[in-house]
Amino acid sequence: MKLERDRYVFTMVKVVVVGANGYSGEELCALLAAHPLATLESVTSRKHAGKPVTEVLPRLAGRPGVNGVSFGPSTIEHLTACEAPYVFLALPHGLAGEFAAPLVAAGKRVIDLSADFRLNDVTTYQEFYGEEHSAPDLLEKAVYGIPELHRAEIAKSQLVASAGCYPTSILLPLVPLLKAGLLDKDSIAVSSASGVSGAGRKADESLLFAECNESFRSYSVPKHRHLSEIEQELSLAAGSTVTITFIPHLIPMNRGIHSTIMAKPRSGVSAEEVAICLQTAYADEPFVRLPQGLPDTKNTVGTNFCDIAVRYDARTGRLILLSAIDNLVKGAAGQAVQNFNLMAGFPETSALL
């Protein structure tokens, strides 16, 4: 089937979602079910194989792209036999690598939402994740999946490691400034807060309502796993090693991430130069907004937008960068669809605006 848009003719493509019963997987299915150029050929889950998708994820009931679709088996045999050329992996880290290797070998183009292929160095992966990598040979093949930073490489890649939620909220404000040499790279400190869905859909006593509600707490201090990919991408942008302080917090709301980044400008750099750098970097980006006010998670929930603001504290000589995203959209499923659109040659905003 072909669909004509703005003088271009696009061919509908089939896609598969592996591990669709988690929060990110559910959001991914919702976006793909509404995608004008994609068709869900299969949705898989080890736990729910054989069950109708709408029975397990009733939020999706009534969506034409999901009605009548049942969970298939999460086996390599099933996935490689599917006609779909694109496979989304919405699986925990460690497990995603086991699927990616045979799928890539079978010629599938893979968009991985886990952390398995975000790092360039296997030793760093082992340090931060405490286990051996399941497919180390693919690390060089994978492209880090933030479209605003690696658009051209993503479009050509067979394996895209869709970036994490904390990293996206931190890298989008910082990367243009480090590339331009405007920051003292040794002065960066970040405090971020995430909604509870960022921890995934799992049974965990610390995530119970009574444990989270009316509470605000930090965790994984001082070495959160995502710090590894944040520092990797910041170092690439700066052209030298960047080490930062990063403190994540759990906040009692369902979804959303807010990051507050503090850094000193390099000597002679004005706050106006920093603001102009961000405005220039993101002037033509469909999913990065620079609002007049301060970023607020309520304005990004359910969207693929990242809102960024910058303020200068003259008393301390520090820049304060603030950002807000939806951890399940721009921080996970939406970003994965944005990457898919680039890989398939579709309009980048398809199903996202």
mmCIF file of C-alpha atoms in Angstrom:
data_model
loop_
_atom_site.group_PDB
_atom_site.id
_atom_site.type_symbol
_atom_site.label_atom_id
_atom_site.label_comp_id
_atom_site.label_asym_id
_atom_site.label_seq_id
_atom_site.Cartn_x
_atom_site.Cartn_y
_atom_site.Cartn_z
ATOM 1 C CA MET A 1 0.000 0.000 0.000
ATOM 2 C CA LYS A 2 1.300 3.466 -0.842
ATOM 3 C CA LEU A 3 0.439 6.816 0.667
ATOM 4 C CA GLU A 4 1.146 10.075 -1.129
ATOM 5 C CA ARG A 5 2.118 13.139 0.862
ATOM 6 C CA ASP A 6 3.471 16.451 -0.364
ATOM 7 C CA ARG A 7 4.443 15.015 -3.773
ATOM 8 C CA TYR A 8 6.355 12.132 -2.170
ATOM 9 C CA VAL A 9 5.062 8.570 -2.298
ATOM 10 C CA PHE A 10 5.715 6.510 0.826
ATOM 11 C CA THR A 11 5.228 2.768 1.074
ATOM 12 C CA MET A 12 3.574 1.466 4.236
ATOM 13 C CA VAL A 13 5.967 -0.693 6.226
ATOM 14 C CA LYS A 14 5.364 -3.455 8.735
ATOM 15 C CA VAL A 15 6.885 -3.282 12.208
ATOM 16 C CA VAL A 16 7.182 -5.573 15.224
ATOM 17 C CA VAL A 17 7.254 -4.591 18.897
ATOM 18 C CA VAL A 18 9.012 -7.028 21.240
ATOM 19 C CA GLY A 19 8.140 -6.715 24.917
ATOM 20 C CA ALA A 20 5.051 -4.577 24.484
ATOM 21 C CA ASN A 21 3.538 -5.053 27.942
ATOM 22 C CA GLY A 22 5.778 -2.544 29.768
ATOM 23 C CA TYR A 23 5.065 1.175 30.067
ATOM 24 C CA SER A 24 7.368 2.088 27.191
ATOM 25 C CA GLY A 25 6.086 -0.809 25.093
ATOM 26 C CA GLU A 26 2.482 0.222 25.665
ATOM 27 C CA GLU A 27 3.273 3.820 24.686
ATOM 28 C CA LEU A 28 5.113 2.556 21.623
ATOM 29 C CA CYS A 29 2.141 0.470 20.491
ATOM 30 C CA ALA A 30 -0.164 3.469 20.953
ATOM 31 C CA LEU A 31 2.050 5.647 18.751
ATOM 32 C CA LEU A 32 2.565 3.000 16.082
ATOM 33 C CA ALA A 33 -1.146 2.152 15.983
ATOM 34 C CA ALA A 34 -1.749 5.772 14.972
ATOM 35 C CA HIS A 35 1.202 5.956 12.574
ATOM 36 C CA PRO A 36 0.033 6.809 9.048
ATOM 37 C CA LEU A 37 2.851 4.842 7.403
ATOM 38 C CA ALA A 38 3.429 1.852 9.705
ATOM 39 C CA THR A 39 1.474 -1.344 10.361
ATOM 40 C CA LEU A 40 1.880 -3.507 13.462
ATOM 41 C CA GLU A 41 2.536 -6.959 12.071
ATOM 42 C CA SER A 42 3.268 -8.515 15.457
ATOM 43 C CA VAL A 43 3.389 -7.561 19.128
ATOM 44 C CA THR A 44 5.129 -10.010 21.433
ATOM 45 C CA SER A 45 5.323 -10.858 25.118
ATOM 46 C CA ARG A 46 6.587 -13.980 26.859
ATOM 47 C CA LYS A 47 4.102 -13.513 29.684
ATOM 48 C CA HIS A 48 1.014 -12.765 27.572
ATOM 49 C CA ALA A 49 1.533 -14.770 24.371
ATOM 50 C CA GLY A 50 -1.818 -15.647 22.801
ATOM 51 C CA LYS A 51 -3.806 -12.962 24.612
ATOM 52 C CA PRO A 52 -5.436 -10.078 22.712
ATOM 53 C CA VAL A 53 -3.368 -6.923 23.057
ATOM 54 C CA THR A 54 -6.421 -4.936 24.166
ATOM 55 C CA GLU A 55 -7.074 -7.412 27.003
ATOM 56 C CA VAL A 56 -3.639 -6.775 28.501
ATOM 57 C CA LEU A 57 -3.470 -3.100 27.494
ATOM 58 C CA PRO A 58 -7.104 -1.914 27.567
ATOM 59 C CA ARG A 59 -5.999 1.671 26.973
ATOM 60 C CA LEU A 60 -5.401 0.660 23.340
ATOM 61 C CA ALA A 61 -8.921 -0.691 22.755
ATOM 62 C CA GLY A 62 -10.641 0.866 19.760
ATOM 63 C CA ARG A 63 -7.436 1.806 17.961
ATOM 64 C CA PRO A 64 -7.630 0.413 14.397
ATOM 65 C CA GLY A 65 -3.966 -0.546 14.353
ATOM 66 C CA VAL A 66 -4.302 -2.762 17.437
ATOM 67 C CA ASN A 67 -7.834 -4.212 17.334
ATOM 68 C CA GLY A 68 -7.699 -7.905 16.526
ATOM 69 C CA VAL A 69 -3.964 -8.161 17.247
ATOM 70 C CA SER A 70 -2.848 -10.743 19.808
ATOM 71 C CA PHE A 71 0.500 -11.097 21.552
ATOM 72 C CA GLY A 72 2.804 -13.433 19.664
ATOM 73 C CA PRO A 73 5.656 -15.490 21.126
ATOM 74 C CA SER A 74 8.903 -13.683 21.943
ATOM 75 C CA THR A 75 11.090 -16.130 20.055
ATOM 76 C CA ILE A 76 13.800 -15.462 17.524
ATOM 77 C CA GLU A 77 12.123 -17.921 15.165
ATOM 78 C CA HIS A 78 8.866 -15.977 15.242
ATOM 79 C CA LEU A 79 10.574 -12.613 14.834
ATOM 80 C CA THR A 80 12.822 -13.578 11.952
ATOM 81 C CA ALA A 81 9.868 -15.238 10.178
ATOM 82 C CA CYS A 82 7.864 -11.993 10.308
ATOM 83 C CA GLU A 83 7.821 -9.964 7.110
ATOM 84 C CA ALA A 84 8.388 -6.742 9.037
ATOM 85 C CA PRO A 85 11.780 -5.175 8.220
ATOM 86 C CA TYR A 86 11.735 -3.065 11.425
ATOM 87 C CA VAL A 87 11.811 -4.455 14.965
ATOM 88 C CA PHE A 88 11.438 -2.404 18.154
ATOM 89 C CA LEU A 89 12.962 -3.969 21.271
ATOM 90 C CA ALA A 90 11.209 -2.738 24.419
ATOM 91 C CA LEU A 91 13.076 -5.142 26.688
ATOM 92 C CA PRO A 92 15.202 -4.878 29.841
ATOM 93 C CA HIS A 93 18.921 -4.322 29.392
ATOM 94 C CA GLY A 94 20.826 -7.574 28.966
ATOM 95 C CA LEU A 95 17.891 -9.320 27.325
ATOM 96 C CA ALA A 96 17.696 -6.903 24.390
ATOM 97 C CA GLY A 97 21.211 -7.801 23.274
ATOM 98 C CA GLU A 98 20.266 -11.470 22.996
ATOM 99 C CA PHE A 99 17.528 -10.561 20.522
ATOM 100 C CA ALA A 100 19.384 -7.887 18.603
ATOM 101 C CA ALA A 101 22.256 -10.077 17.404
ATOM 102 C CA PRO A 102 20.181 -12.664 15.482
ATOM 103 C CA LEU A 103 17.764 -10.007 14.226
ATOM 104 C CA VAL A 104 20.580 -7.907 12.778
ATOM 105 C CA ALA A 105 22.092 -11.055 11.282
ATOM 106 C CA ALA A 106 18.726 -11.759 9.642
ATOM 107 C CA GLY A 107 18.779 -8.324 8.005
ATOM 108 C CA LYS A 108 16.208 -6.651 10.254
ATOM 109 C CA ARG A 109 16.606 -2.993 11.191
ATOM 110 C CA VAL A 110 16.427 -2.743 14.966
ATOM 111 C CA ILE A 111 15.427 0.132 17.253
ATOM 112 C CA ASP A 112 16.429 -0.813 20.796
ATOM 113 C CA LEU A 113 14.859 1.060 23.717
ATOM 114 C CA SER A 114 17.130 -0.567 26.302
ATOM 115 C CA ALA A 115 20.646 0.494 27.313
ATOM 116 C CA ASP A 116 22.394 -2.458 25.675
ATOM 117 C CA PHE A 117 23.870 -0.588 22.717
ATOM 118 C CA ARG A 118 24.120 2.986 23.944
ATOM 119 C CA LEU A 119 27.729 2.677 25.059
ATOM 120 C CA ASN A 120 30.691 2.504 22.711
ATOM 121 C CA ASP A 121 32.921 0.655 25.152
ATOM 122 C CA VAL A 122 32.189 -2.804 26.542
ATOM 123 C CA THR A 123 34.322 -2.186 29.635
ATOM 124 C CA THR A 124 32.207 0.841 30.555
ATOM 125 C CA TYR A 125 29.061 -1.251 30.116
ATOM 126 C CA GLN A 126 30.419 -3.908 32.478
ATOM 127 C CA GLU A 127 31.425 -1.243 35.011
ATOM 128 C CA PHE A 128 28.032 0.446 35.137
ATOM 129 C CA TYR A 129 25.741 -2.557 34.589
ATOM 130 C CA GLY A 130 27.730 -5.150 36.497
ATOM 131 C CA GLU A 131 27.483 -7.904 33.887
ATOM 132 C CA GLU A 132 28.984 -9.130 30.646
ATOM 133 C CA HIS A 133 27.557 -7.689 27.456
ATOM 134 C CA SER A 134 25.464 -10.211 25.493
ATOM 135 C CA ALA A 135 26.451 -8.908 22.036
ATOM 136 C CA PRO A 136 29.674 -6.854 22.291
ATOM 137 C CA ASP A 137 30.428 -7.185 18.576
ATOM 138 C CA LEU A 138 27.410 -4.989 17.790
ATOM 139 C CA LEU A 139 28.521 -1.985 19.855
ATOM 140 C CA GLU A 140 30.511 -0.540 16.957
ATOM 141 C CA LYS A 141 27.532 -1.019 14.639
ATOM 142 C CA ALA A 142 25.009 0.785 16.830
ATOM 143 C CA VAL A 143 24.217 4.505 16.567
ATOM 144 C CA TYR A 144 23.225 6.511 19.642
ATOM 145 C CA GLY A 145 19.604 7.460 19.114
ATOM 146 C CA ILE A 146 18.950 11.125 19.756
ATOM 147 C CA PRO A 147 17.862 12.475 16.348
ATOM 148 C CA GLU A 148 18.784 16.068 17.167
ATOM 149 C CA LEU A 149 22.393 14.963 17.709
ATOM 150 C CA HIS A 150 22.935 12.069 15.260
ATOM 151 C CA ARG A 151 20.262 12.453 12.591
ATOM 152 C CA ALA A 152 22.337 11.480 9.521
ATOM 153 C CA GLU A 153 23.887 8.419 11.176
ATOM 154 C CA ILE A 154 20.510 7.200 12.484
ATOM 155 C CA ALA A 155 18.962 7.361 9.022
ATOM 156 C CA LYS A 156 21.583 4.956 7.634
ATOM 157 C CA SER A 157 21.926 2.625 10.616
ATOM 158 C CA GLN A 158 20.711 -0.937 10.958
ATOM 159 C CA LEU A 159 20.838 -0.780 14.770
ATOM 160 C CA VAL A 160 19.804 2.326 16.705
ATOM 161 C CA ALA A 161 20.215 2.545 20.466
ATOM 162 C CA SER A 162 17.369 4.889 21.367
ATOM 163 C CA ALA A 163 18.631 7.155 24.139
ATOM 164 C CA GLY A 164 17.424 7.048 27.721
ATOM 165 C CA CYS A 165 15.141 9.562 29.426
ATOM 166 C CA TYR A 166 17.563 11.186 31.860
ATOM 167 C CA PRO A 167 20.282 11.454 29.178
ATOM 168 C CA THR A 168 17.909 13.076 26.688
ATOM 169 C CA SER A 169 16.873 15.737 29.201
ATOM 170 C CA ILE A 170 20.523 16.495 29.981
ATOM 171 C CA LEU A 171 22.244 16.116 26.617
ATOM 172 C CA LEU A 172 19.904 18.316 24.580
ATOM 173 C CA PRO A 173 20.666 21.430 26.677
ATOM 174 C CA LEU A 174 24.407 20.730 27.068
ATOM 175 C CA VAL A 175 25.708 19.272 23.802
ATOM 176 C CA PRO A 176 25.415 22.426 21.637
ATOM 177 C CA LEU A 177 27.148 24.482 24.341
ATOM 178 C CA LEU A 178 30.029 22.033 24.725
ATOM 179 C CA LYS A 179 30.450 21.765 20.960
ATOM 180 C CA ALA A 180 30.704 25.552 20.791
ATOM 181 C CA GLY A 181 33.232 25.624 23.645
ATOM 182 C CA LEU A 182 31.077 27.900 25.780
ATOM 183 C CA LEU A 183 31.203 25.956 29.061
ATOM 184 C CA ASP A 184 33.767 25.094 31.695
ATOM 185 C CA LYS A 185 33.370 21.341 31.224
ATOM 186 C CA ASP A 186 34.620 20.573 34.748
ATOM 187 C CA SER A 187 31.876 22.585 36.418
ATOM 188 C CA ILE A 188 28.776 20.620 35.367
ATOM 189 C CA ALA A 189 26.367 19.302 38.003
ATOM 190 C CA VAL A 190 22.868 17.953 37.369
ATOM 191 C CA SER A 191 19.846 17.317 39.562
ATOM 192 C CA SER A 192 16.985 15.448 37.854
ATOM 193 C CA ALA A 193 13.595 14.195 38.970
ATOM 194 C CA SER A 194 11.565 11.430 37.320
ATOM 195 C CA GLY A 195 8.016 10.185 37.581
ATOM 196 C CA VAL A 196 7.535 6.656 38.907
ATOM 197 C CA SER A 197 6.869 5.109 35.473
ATOM 198 C CA GLY A 198 10.554 5.653 34.737
ATOM 199 C CA ALA A 199 11.289 2.608 36.864
ATOM 200 C CA GLY A 200 9.199 0.379 34.574
ATOM 201 C CA ARG A 201 6.169 -1.831 35.148
ATOM 202 C CA LYS A 202 7.411 -4.251 37.767
ATOM 203 C CA ALA A 203 6.691 -5.472 41.284
ATOM 204 C CA ASP A 204 8.991 -3.488 43.574
ATOM 205 C CA GLU A 205 8.150 -2.576 47.156
ATOM 206 C CA SER A 206 9.945 0.768 46.899
ATOM 207 C CA LEU A 207 7.611 1.766 44.037
ATOM 208 C CA LEU A 208 4.333 1.043 45.833
ATOM 209 C CA PHE A 209 1.943 3.994 46.085
ATOM 210 C CA ALA A 210 2.310 4.227 49.860
ATOM 211 C CA GLU A 211 6.101 4.296 49.510
ATOM 212 C CA CYS A 212 6.211 6.970 46.779
ATOM 213 C CA ASN A 213 3.268 9.222 47.519
ATOM 214 C CA GLU A 214 4.007 12.322 49.613
ATOM 215 C CA SER A 215 7.715 11.553 49.289
ATOM 216 C CA PHE A 216 10.691 12.842 47.319
ATOM 217 C CA ARG A 217 13.948 10.928 47.358
ATOM 218 C CA SER A 218 17.228 10.547 45.541
ATOM 219 C CA TYR A 219 18.545 7.155 44.430
ATOM 220 C CA SER A 220 21.537 5.515 42.731
ATOM 221 C CA VAL A 221 23.865 8.104 44.237
ATOM 222 C CA PRO A 222 26.532 8.856 43.099
ATOM 223 C CA LYS A 223 26.666 6.515 40.088
ATOM 224 C CA HIS A 224 23.406 6.025 38.218
ATOM 225 C CA ARG A 225 23.689 3.712 35.201
ATOM 226 C CA HIS A 226 22.647 6.431 32.765
ATOM 227 C CA LEU A 227 25.628 8.511 33.842
ATOM 228 C CA SER A 228 27.763 6.340 31.557
ATOM 229 C CA GLU A 229 25.971 7.339 28.357
ATOM 230 C CA ILE A 230 25.614 10.953 29.484
ATOM 231 C CA GLU A 231 29.359 11.334 29.997
ATOM 232 C CA GLN A 232 30.097 9.468 26.774
ATOM 233 C CA GLU A 233 28.042 11.867 24.661
ATOM 234 C CA LEU A 234 29.206 14.966 26.542
ATOM 235 C CA SER A 235 32.825 13.920 26.024
ATOM 236 C CA LEU A 236 32.233 13.440 22.293
ATOM 237 C CA ALA A 237 30.683 16.902 22.107
ATOM 238 C CA ALA A 238 33.516 18.544 24.046
ATOM 239 C CA GLY A 239 36.285 16.642 22.272
ATOM 240 C CA SER A 240 37.779 15.588 25.614
ATOM 241 C CA THR A 241 36.718 13.708 28.737
ATOM 242 C CA VAL A 242 33.806 15.215 30.634
ATOM 243 C CA THR A 243 32.960 14.048 34.160
ATOM 244 C CA ILE A 244 29.847 15.391 35.869
ATOM 245 C CA THR A 245 27.900 15.092 39.094
ATOM 246 C CA PHE A 246 24.445 13.607 38.469
ATOM 247 C CA ILE A 247 21.825 13.090 41.177
ATOM 248 C CA PRO A 248 18.490 11.506 40.114
ATOM 249 C CA HIS A 249 15.352 11.707 42.233
ATOM 250 C CA LEU A 250 12.002 9.922 42.305
ATOM 251 C CA ILE A 251 9.039 12.273 42.387
ATOM 252 C CA PRO A 252 5.436 11.168 43.169
ATOM 253 C CA MET A 253 3.871 11.591 39.753
ATOM 254 C CA ASN A 254 3.247 9.071 36.991
ATOM 255 C CA ARG A 255 5.416 10.482 34.223
ATOM 256 C CA GLY A 256 7.735 13.308 33.287
ATOM 257 C CA ILE A 257 11.353 14.297 33.875
ATOM 258 C CA HIS A 258 12.711 17.658 34.958
ATOM 259 C CA SER A 259 16.447 18.352 34.921
ATOM 260 C CA THR A 260 18.288 21.277 36.474
ATOM 261 C CA ILE A 261 21.825 21.676 35.142
ATOM 262 C CA MET A 262 24.397 24.013 36.675
ATOM 263 C CA ALA A 263 27.631 24.967 34.936
ATOM 264 C CA LYS A 264 30.012 27.895 34.636
ATOM 265 C CA PRO A 265 30.545 29.599 31.282
ATOM 266 C CA ARG A 266 34.107 29.795 30.063
ATOM 267 C CA SER A 267 35.937 33.034 30.741
ATOM 268 C CA GLY A 268 34.635 35.814 28.528
ATOM 269 C CA VAL A 269 31.449 33.979 27.507
ATOM 270 C CA SER A 270 28.238 35.895 28.132
ATOM 271 C CA ALA A 271 24.811 34.534 29.025
ATOM 272 C CA GLU A 272 23.533 36.033 25.784
ATOM 273 C CA GLU A 273 26.008 33.938 23.758
ATOM 274 C CA VAL A 274 24.750 30.812 25.490
ATOM 275 C CA ALA A 275 21.115 31.664 24.741
ATOM 276 C CA ILE A 276 21.900 32.431 21.096
ATOM 277 C CA CYS A 277 23.794 29.132 20.759
ATOM 278 C CA LEU A 278 20.746 27.147 21.913
ATOM 279 C CA GLN A 279 18.386 29.169 19.741
ATOM 280 C CA THR A 280 20.578 28.565 16.694
ATOM 281 C CA ALA A 281 21.062 24.864 17.411
ATOM 282 C CA TYR A 282 17.347 24.167 17.753
ATOM 283 C CA ALA A 283 15.752 26.753 15.467
ATOM 284 C CA ASP A 284 14.628 24.109 12.974
ATOM 285 C CA GLU A 285 14.103 21.187 15.344
ATOM 286 C CA PRO A 286 10.460 20.065 15.488
ATOM 287 C CA PHE A 287 10.672 18.629 19.003
ATOM 288 C CA VAL A 288 12.841 21.088 20.924
ATOM 289 C CA ARG A 289 11.142 24.187 22.292
ATOM 290 C CA LEU A 290 12.704 27.190 24.032
ATOM 291 C CA PRO A 291 9.767 28.707 25.948
ATOM 292 C CA GLN A 292 9.834 32.192 27.445
ATOM 293 C CA GLY A 293 9.001 30.764 30.858
ATOM 294 C CA LEU A 294 10.584 27.902 32.766
ATOM 295 C CA PRO A 295 10.052 24.278 31.627
ATOM 296 C CA ASP A 296 7.174 22.490 33.320
ATOM 297 C CA THR A 297 6.572 18.752 33.002
ATOM 298 C CA LYS A 298 2.822 19.249 32.618
ATOM 299 C CA ASN A 299 3.474 20.979 29.288
ATOM 300 C CA THR A 300 5.417 18.028 27.854
ATOM 301 C CA VAL A 301 3.465 15.037 29.212
ATOM 302 C CA GLY A 302 2.017 13.007 26.344
ATOM 303 C CA THR A 303 4.243 14.791 23.799
ATOM 304 C CA ASN A 304 7.602 14.248 22.125
ATOM 305 C CA PHE A 305 8.801 17.751 23.028
ATOM 306 C CA CYS A 306 11.801 18.732 25.097
ATOM 307 C CA ASP A 307 11.427 22.193 26.621
ATOM 308 C CA ILE A 308 14.680 24.004 27.478
ATOM 309 C CA ALA A 309 15.393 27.298 29.234
ATOM 310 C CA VAL A 310 18.576 29.036 30.369
ATOM 311 C CA ARG A 311 19.092 31.551 33.157
ATOM 312 C CA TYR A 312 22.247 33.244 34.456
ATOM 313 C CA ASP A 313 22.952 33.658 38.165
ATOM 314 C CA ALA A 314 25.136 36.760 38.386
ATOM 315 C CA ARG A 315 25.797 36.222 42.094
ATOM 316 C CA THR A 316 27.534 32.878 41.545
ATOM 317 C CA GLY A 317 28.598 33.276 37.941
ATOM 318 C CA ARG A 318 26.765 30.076 37.044
ATOM 319 C CA LEU A 319 24.452 29.197 34.191
ATOM 320 C CA ILE A 320 21.275 27.339 35.095
ATOM 321 C CA LEU A 321 19.871 25.175 32.300
ATOM 322 C CA LEU A 322 16.453 23.603 32.787
ATOM 323 C CA SER A 323 14.624 20.993 30.743
ATOM 324 C CA ALA A 324 11.422 18.967 30.824
ATOM 325 C CA ILE A 325 10.344 15.907 28.848
ATOM 326 C CA ASP A 326 7.891 13.026 29.083
ATOM 327 C CA ASN A 327 10.029 10.046 30.088
ATOM 328 C CA LEU A 328 7.744 7.647 28.183
ATOM 329 C CA VAL A 329 7.612 9.679 24.959
ATOM 330 C CA LYS A 330 10.688 11.791 24.168
ATOM 331 C CA GLY A 331 12.504 9.705 26.785
ATOM 332 C CA ALA A 332 11.477 6.347 25.313
ATOM 333 C CA ALA A 333 8.697 5.441 22.839
ATOM 334 C CA GLY A 334 8.384 8.765 21.034
ATOM 335 C CA GLN A 335 12.111 9.004 20.513
ATOM 336 C CA ALA A 336 12.120 5.433 19.189
ATOM 337 C CA VAL A 337 9.399 6.330 16.667
ATOM 338 C CA GLN A 338 11.312 9.475 15.704
ATOM 339 C CA ASN A 339 14.372 7.284 15.060
ATOM 340 C CA PHE A 340 12.243 4.840 13.071
ATOM 341 C CA ASN A 341 10.895 7.653 10.918
ATOM 342 C CA LEU A 342 14.442 8.683 10.036
ATOM 343 C CA MET A 343 15.475 5.110 9.260
ATOM 344 C CA ALA A 344 12.442 4.533 7.046
ATOM 345 C CA GLY A 345 12.783 7.871 5.255
ATOM 346 C CA PHE A 346 9.403 9.075 6.559
ATOM 347 C CA PRO A 347 8.596 12.602 7.723
ATOM 348 C CA GLU A 348 10.297 12.817 11.113
ATOM 349 C CA THR A 349 7.150 14.015 12.863
ATOM 350 C CA SER A 350 4.917 11.137 11.676
ATOM 351 C CA ALA A 351 2.650 9.924 14.524
ATOM 352 C CA LEU A 352 4.309 12.421 16.870
ATOM 353 C CA LEU A 353 2.516 15.688 16.093
#
